[in-house]
CSV table of C-alpha atoms in Angstrom, one decimal:
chain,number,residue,atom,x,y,z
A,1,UNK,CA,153.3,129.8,130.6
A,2,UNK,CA,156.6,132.1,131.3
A,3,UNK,CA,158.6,131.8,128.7
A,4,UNK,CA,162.3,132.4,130.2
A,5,UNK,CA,165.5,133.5,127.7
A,6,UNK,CA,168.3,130.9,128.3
A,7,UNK,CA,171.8,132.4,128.4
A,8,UNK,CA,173.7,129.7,126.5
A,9,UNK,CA,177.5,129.3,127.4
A,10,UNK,CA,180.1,126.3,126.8
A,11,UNK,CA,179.2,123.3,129.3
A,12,UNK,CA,177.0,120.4,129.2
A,13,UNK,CA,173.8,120.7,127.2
A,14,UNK,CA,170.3,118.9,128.2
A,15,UNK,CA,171.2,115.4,125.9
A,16,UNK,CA,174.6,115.5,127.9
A,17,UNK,CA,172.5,115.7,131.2
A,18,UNK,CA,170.2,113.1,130.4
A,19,UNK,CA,172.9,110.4,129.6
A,20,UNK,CA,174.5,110.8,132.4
A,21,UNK,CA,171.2,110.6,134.5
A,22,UNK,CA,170.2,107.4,132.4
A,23,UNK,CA,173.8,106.1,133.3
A,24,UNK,CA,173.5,106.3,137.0
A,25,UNK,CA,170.3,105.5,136.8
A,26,UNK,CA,171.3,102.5,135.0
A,27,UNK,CA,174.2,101.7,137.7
A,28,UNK,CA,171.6,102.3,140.9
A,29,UNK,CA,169.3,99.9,139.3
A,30,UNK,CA,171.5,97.1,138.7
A,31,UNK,CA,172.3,97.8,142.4
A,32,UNK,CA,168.8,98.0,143.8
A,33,UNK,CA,167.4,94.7,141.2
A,34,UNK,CA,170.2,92.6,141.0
A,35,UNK,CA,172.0,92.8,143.9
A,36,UNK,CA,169.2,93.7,146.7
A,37,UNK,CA,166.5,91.8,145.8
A,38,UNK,CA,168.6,89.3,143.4
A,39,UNK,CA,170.7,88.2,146.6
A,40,UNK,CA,170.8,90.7,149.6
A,41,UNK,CA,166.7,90.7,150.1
A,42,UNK,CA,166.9,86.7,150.0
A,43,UNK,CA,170.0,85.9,152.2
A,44,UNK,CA,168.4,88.0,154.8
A,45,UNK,CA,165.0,86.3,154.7
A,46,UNK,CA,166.5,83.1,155.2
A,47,UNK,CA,168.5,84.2,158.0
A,48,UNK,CA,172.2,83.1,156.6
A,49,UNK,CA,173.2,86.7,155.9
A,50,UNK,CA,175.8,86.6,158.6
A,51,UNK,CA,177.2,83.1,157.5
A,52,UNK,CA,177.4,83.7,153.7
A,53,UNK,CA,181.3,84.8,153.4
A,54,UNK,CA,179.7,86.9,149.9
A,55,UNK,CA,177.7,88.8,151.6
A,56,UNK,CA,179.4,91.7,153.2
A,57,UNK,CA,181.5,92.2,149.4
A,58,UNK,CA,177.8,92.1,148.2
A,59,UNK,CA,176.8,94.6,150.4
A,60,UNK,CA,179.7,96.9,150.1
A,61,UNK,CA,179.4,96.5,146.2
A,62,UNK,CA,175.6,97.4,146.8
A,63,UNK,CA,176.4,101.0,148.5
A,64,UNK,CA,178.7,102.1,145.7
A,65,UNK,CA,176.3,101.1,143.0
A,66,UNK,CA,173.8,102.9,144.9
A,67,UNK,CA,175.6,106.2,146.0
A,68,UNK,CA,176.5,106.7,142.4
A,69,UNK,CA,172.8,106.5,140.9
A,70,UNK,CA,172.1,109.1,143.8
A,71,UNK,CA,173.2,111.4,141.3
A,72,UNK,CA,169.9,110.5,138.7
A,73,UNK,CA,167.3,111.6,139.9
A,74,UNK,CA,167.9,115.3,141.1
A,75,UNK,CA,169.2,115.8,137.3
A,76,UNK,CA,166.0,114.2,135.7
A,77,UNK,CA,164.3,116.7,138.2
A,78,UNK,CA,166.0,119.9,136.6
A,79,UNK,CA,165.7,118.3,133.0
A,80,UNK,CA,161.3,118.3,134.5
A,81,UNK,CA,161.5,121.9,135.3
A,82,UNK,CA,163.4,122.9,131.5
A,83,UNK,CA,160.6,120.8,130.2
A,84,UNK,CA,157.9,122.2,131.4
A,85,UNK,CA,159.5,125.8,131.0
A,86,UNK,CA,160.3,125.2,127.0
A,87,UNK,CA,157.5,123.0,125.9
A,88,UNK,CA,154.7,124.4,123.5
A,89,UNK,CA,152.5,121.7,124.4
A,90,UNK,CA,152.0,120.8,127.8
A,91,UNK,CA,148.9,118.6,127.5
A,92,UNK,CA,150.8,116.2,125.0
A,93,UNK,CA,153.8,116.6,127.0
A,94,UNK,CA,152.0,115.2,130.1
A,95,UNK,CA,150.2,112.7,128.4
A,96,UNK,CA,153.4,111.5,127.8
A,97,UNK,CA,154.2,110.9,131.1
A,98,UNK,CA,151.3,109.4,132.3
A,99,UNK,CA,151.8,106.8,129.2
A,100,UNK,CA,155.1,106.2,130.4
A,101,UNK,CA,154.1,105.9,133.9
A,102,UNK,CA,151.6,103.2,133.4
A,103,UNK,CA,153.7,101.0,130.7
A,104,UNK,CA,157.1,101.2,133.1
A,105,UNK,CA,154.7,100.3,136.6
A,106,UNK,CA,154.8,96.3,135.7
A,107,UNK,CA,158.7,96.6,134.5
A,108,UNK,CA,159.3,98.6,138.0
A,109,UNK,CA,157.0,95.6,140.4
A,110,UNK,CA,158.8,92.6,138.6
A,111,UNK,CA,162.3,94.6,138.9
A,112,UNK,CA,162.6,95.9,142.8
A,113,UNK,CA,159.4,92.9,144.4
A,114,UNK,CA,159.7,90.3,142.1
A,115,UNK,CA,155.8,90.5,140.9
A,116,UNK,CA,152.7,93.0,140.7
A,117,UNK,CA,153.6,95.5,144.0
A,118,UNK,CA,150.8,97.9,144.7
A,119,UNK,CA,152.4,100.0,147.6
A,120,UNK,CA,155.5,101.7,145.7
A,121,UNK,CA,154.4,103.6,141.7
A,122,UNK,CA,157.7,104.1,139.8
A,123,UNK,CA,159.5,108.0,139.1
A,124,UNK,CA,157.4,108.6,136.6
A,125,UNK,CA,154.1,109.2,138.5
A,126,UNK,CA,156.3,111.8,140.3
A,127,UNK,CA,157.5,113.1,137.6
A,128,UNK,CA,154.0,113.6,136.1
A,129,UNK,CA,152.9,115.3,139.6
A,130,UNK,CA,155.6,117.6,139.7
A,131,UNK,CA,154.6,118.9,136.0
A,132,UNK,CA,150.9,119.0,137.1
A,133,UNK,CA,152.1,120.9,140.6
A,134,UNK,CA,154.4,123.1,138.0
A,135,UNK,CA,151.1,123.6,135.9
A,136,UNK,CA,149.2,125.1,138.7
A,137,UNK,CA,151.8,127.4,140.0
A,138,UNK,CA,152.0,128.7,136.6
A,139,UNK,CA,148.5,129.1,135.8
A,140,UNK,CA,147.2,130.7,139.3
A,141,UNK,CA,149.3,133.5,140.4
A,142,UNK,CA,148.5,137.4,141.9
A,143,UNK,CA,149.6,140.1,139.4
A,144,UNK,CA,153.0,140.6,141.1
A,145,UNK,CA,153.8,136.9,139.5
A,146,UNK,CA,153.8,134.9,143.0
A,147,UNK,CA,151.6,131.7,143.4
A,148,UNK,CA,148.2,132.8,144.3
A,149,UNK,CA,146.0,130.3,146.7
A,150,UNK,CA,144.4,128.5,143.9
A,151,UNK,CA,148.1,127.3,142.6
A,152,UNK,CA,149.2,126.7,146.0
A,153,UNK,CA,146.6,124.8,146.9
A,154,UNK,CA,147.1,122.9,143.4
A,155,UNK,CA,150.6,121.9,144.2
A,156,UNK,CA,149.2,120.9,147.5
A,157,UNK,CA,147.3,118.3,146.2
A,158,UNK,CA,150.1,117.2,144.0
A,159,UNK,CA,152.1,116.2,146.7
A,160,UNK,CA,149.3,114.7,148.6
A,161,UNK,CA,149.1,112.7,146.0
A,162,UNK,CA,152.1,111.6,145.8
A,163,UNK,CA,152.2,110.4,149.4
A,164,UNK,CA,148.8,108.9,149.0
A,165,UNK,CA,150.3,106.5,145.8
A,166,UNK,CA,153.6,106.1,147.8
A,167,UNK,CA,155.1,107.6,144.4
A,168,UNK,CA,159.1,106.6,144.1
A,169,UNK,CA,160.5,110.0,146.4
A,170,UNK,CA,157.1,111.1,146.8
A,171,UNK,CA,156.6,114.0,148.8
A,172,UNK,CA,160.6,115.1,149.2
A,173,UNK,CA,160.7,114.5,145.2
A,174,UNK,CA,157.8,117.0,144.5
A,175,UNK,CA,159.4,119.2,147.1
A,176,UNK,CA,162.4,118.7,145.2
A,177,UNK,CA,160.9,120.1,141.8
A,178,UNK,CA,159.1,122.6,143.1
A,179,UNK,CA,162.4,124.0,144.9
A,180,UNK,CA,163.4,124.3,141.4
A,181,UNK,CA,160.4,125.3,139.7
A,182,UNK,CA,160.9,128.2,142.1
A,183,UNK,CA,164.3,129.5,141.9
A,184,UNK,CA,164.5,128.8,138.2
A,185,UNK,CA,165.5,132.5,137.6
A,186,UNK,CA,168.8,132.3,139.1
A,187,UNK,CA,171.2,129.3,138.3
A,188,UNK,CA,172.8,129.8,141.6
A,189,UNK,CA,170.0,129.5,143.8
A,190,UNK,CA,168.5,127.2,141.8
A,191,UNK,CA,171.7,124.8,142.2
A,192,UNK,CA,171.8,126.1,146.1
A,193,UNK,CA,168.2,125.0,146.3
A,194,UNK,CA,168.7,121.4,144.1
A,195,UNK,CA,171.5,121.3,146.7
A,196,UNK,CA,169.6,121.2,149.9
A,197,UNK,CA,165.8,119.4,148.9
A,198,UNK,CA,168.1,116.3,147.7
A,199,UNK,CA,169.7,116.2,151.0
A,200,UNK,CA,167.5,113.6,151.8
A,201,UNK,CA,169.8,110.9,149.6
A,202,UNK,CA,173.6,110.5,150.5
A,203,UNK,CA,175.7,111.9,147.6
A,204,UNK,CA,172.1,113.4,145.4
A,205,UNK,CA,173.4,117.3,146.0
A,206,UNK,CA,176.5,116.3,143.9
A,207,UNK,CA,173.9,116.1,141.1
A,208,UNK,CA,174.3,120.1,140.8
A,209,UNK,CA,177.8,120.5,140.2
A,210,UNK,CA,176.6,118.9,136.4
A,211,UNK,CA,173.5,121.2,136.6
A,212,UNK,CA,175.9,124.3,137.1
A,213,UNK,CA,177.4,123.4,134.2
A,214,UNK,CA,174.4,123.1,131.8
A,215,UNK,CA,174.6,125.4,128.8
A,216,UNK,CA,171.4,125.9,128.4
A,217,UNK,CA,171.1,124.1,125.0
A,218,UNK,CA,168.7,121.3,124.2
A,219,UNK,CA,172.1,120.0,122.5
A,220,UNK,CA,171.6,117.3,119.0
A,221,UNK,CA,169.2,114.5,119.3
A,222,UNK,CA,167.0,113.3,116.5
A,223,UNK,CA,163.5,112.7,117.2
A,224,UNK,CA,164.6,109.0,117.6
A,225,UNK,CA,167.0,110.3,120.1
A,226,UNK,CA,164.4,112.0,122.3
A,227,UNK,CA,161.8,108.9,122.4
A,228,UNK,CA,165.1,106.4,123.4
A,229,UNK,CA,165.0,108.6,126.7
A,230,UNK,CA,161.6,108.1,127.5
A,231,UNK,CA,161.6,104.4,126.8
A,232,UNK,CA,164.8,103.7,128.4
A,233,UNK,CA,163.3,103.7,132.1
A,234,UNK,CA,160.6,100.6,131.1
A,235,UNK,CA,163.0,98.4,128.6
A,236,UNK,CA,165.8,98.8,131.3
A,237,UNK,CA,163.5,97.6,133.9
A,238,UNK,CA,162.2,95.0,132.1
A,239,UNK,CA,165.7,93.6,131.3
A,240,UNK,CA,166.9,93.6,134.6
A,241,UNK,CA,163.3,92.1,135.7
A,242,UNK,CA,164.2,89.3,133.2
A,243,UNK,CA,167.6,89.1,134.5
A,244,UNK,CA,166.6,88.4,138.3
A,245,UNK,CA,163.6,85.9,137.1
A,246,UNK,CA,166.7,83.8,134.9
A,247,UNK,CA,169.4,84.3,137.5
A,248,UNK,CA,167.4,83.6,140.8
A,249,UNK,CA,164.4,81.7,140.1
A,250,UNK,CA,161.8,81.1,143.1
């Protein structure tokens, strides 16, 4: 794998990035759990949406939960790409995700569907398929370092994949990471590039104005620290799962 030399200067380092992403991500998901399918998803099913005097506060409230946990994932994306550049072990660092992915998928039904939900697979499969479209990239390419046809075809299937599994941002997230797997030589067009694949989400391309600002430290976490990341997505979930069942029950 390349190994790239990070230019460190004052700013944010990669802990800093990954609490704010785990904030917003925290504020979109009470959002999308507790408000959507906590009260919006209901009132609209039983038809007295228009009637309920709440429900246009609700909905407003909804939106700016929503807009500000646009800025999560496009940062979790960038933190993918320093990963995958920096780690000295990718097979244990994709493991990883795959264990992640499969204990957060219940957390992630009984949160956004209220029970086992087979057509939507939670960020983490995407996450693990960008990594393993990253891989590919990496490990086919001509001599003048671009992709060669067995990577691209690699990433390909990646992001079949992830349309195939209906992975959370499936095809525009691997798009996404591979936009910044790409340009991950120049912190301007990488930010540029960030900018534009996250177009797809209102707000998601203010994400990079934190990016730009990334020191290029890992920053101080102990190894306690680093494992509290990873199992925030699934104990988060499964709070706010437990939070819907208790609040709105049936």
């Amino acid at each position: 794998m390349e190994t790239l030399q990070t230019q460190t200067r004052p700013g944010l380092s990669g802990t800093a990035l990954k609490l704010a992403a785990c904030i917003t991500m925290l504020i979109d998901h009470i959002g999308a759990s507790c408000l959507e399918a906590g009260l919006l998803v209901p009132l609209i099913a039983s038809g007295t949406f228009s009637t309920d005097p709440a429900a246009a506060s609700l909905l407003q409230m909804d939106r700016v939960l929503r807009y500000i946990g646009r800025l999560a994932f496009p940062i979790f994306c960038f933190l993918l790409v320093e990963g995958f550049l920096h780690t000295h072990d990718f097979k244990k660092y994709a493991l990883r995700m795959l264990g992640f992915a499969l204990i957060s998928e219940g957390p992630f039904d009984w949160a956004f569907f209220s029970g086992v939900y087979w057509g939507h697979q939670n960020v983490y499969f995407t996450l693990l398929l960008g990594l393993l479209a990253m891989k590919a990239l990496d490990t086919y390419q001509t001599p003048e370092g671009m992709p060669a046809l067995k990577g691209i075809l690699g990433a390909a299937a990646c992001i079949l994949a992830a349309a195939l599994l209906h992975c959370d941002y499936d095809v525009l997230g691997l798009a996404l990471i591979l936009a910044l797997y790409m340009t991950r030589k120049d912190k301007r067009a990488q930010c540029i590039a960030g900018a534009v694949f996250s177009l797809f989400e209102p707000v998601a391309p203010l994400a990079f104005g934190l990016v730009w600002f990334y020191s290029g430290e890992r920053g101080g976490s102990s190894k306690l620290e680093q494992w509290a990341f990873y199992w925030f997505y699934p104990v988060h979930l499964s709070v706010l799962a437990a939070a819907v069942a208790l609040a709105f029950p049936g």
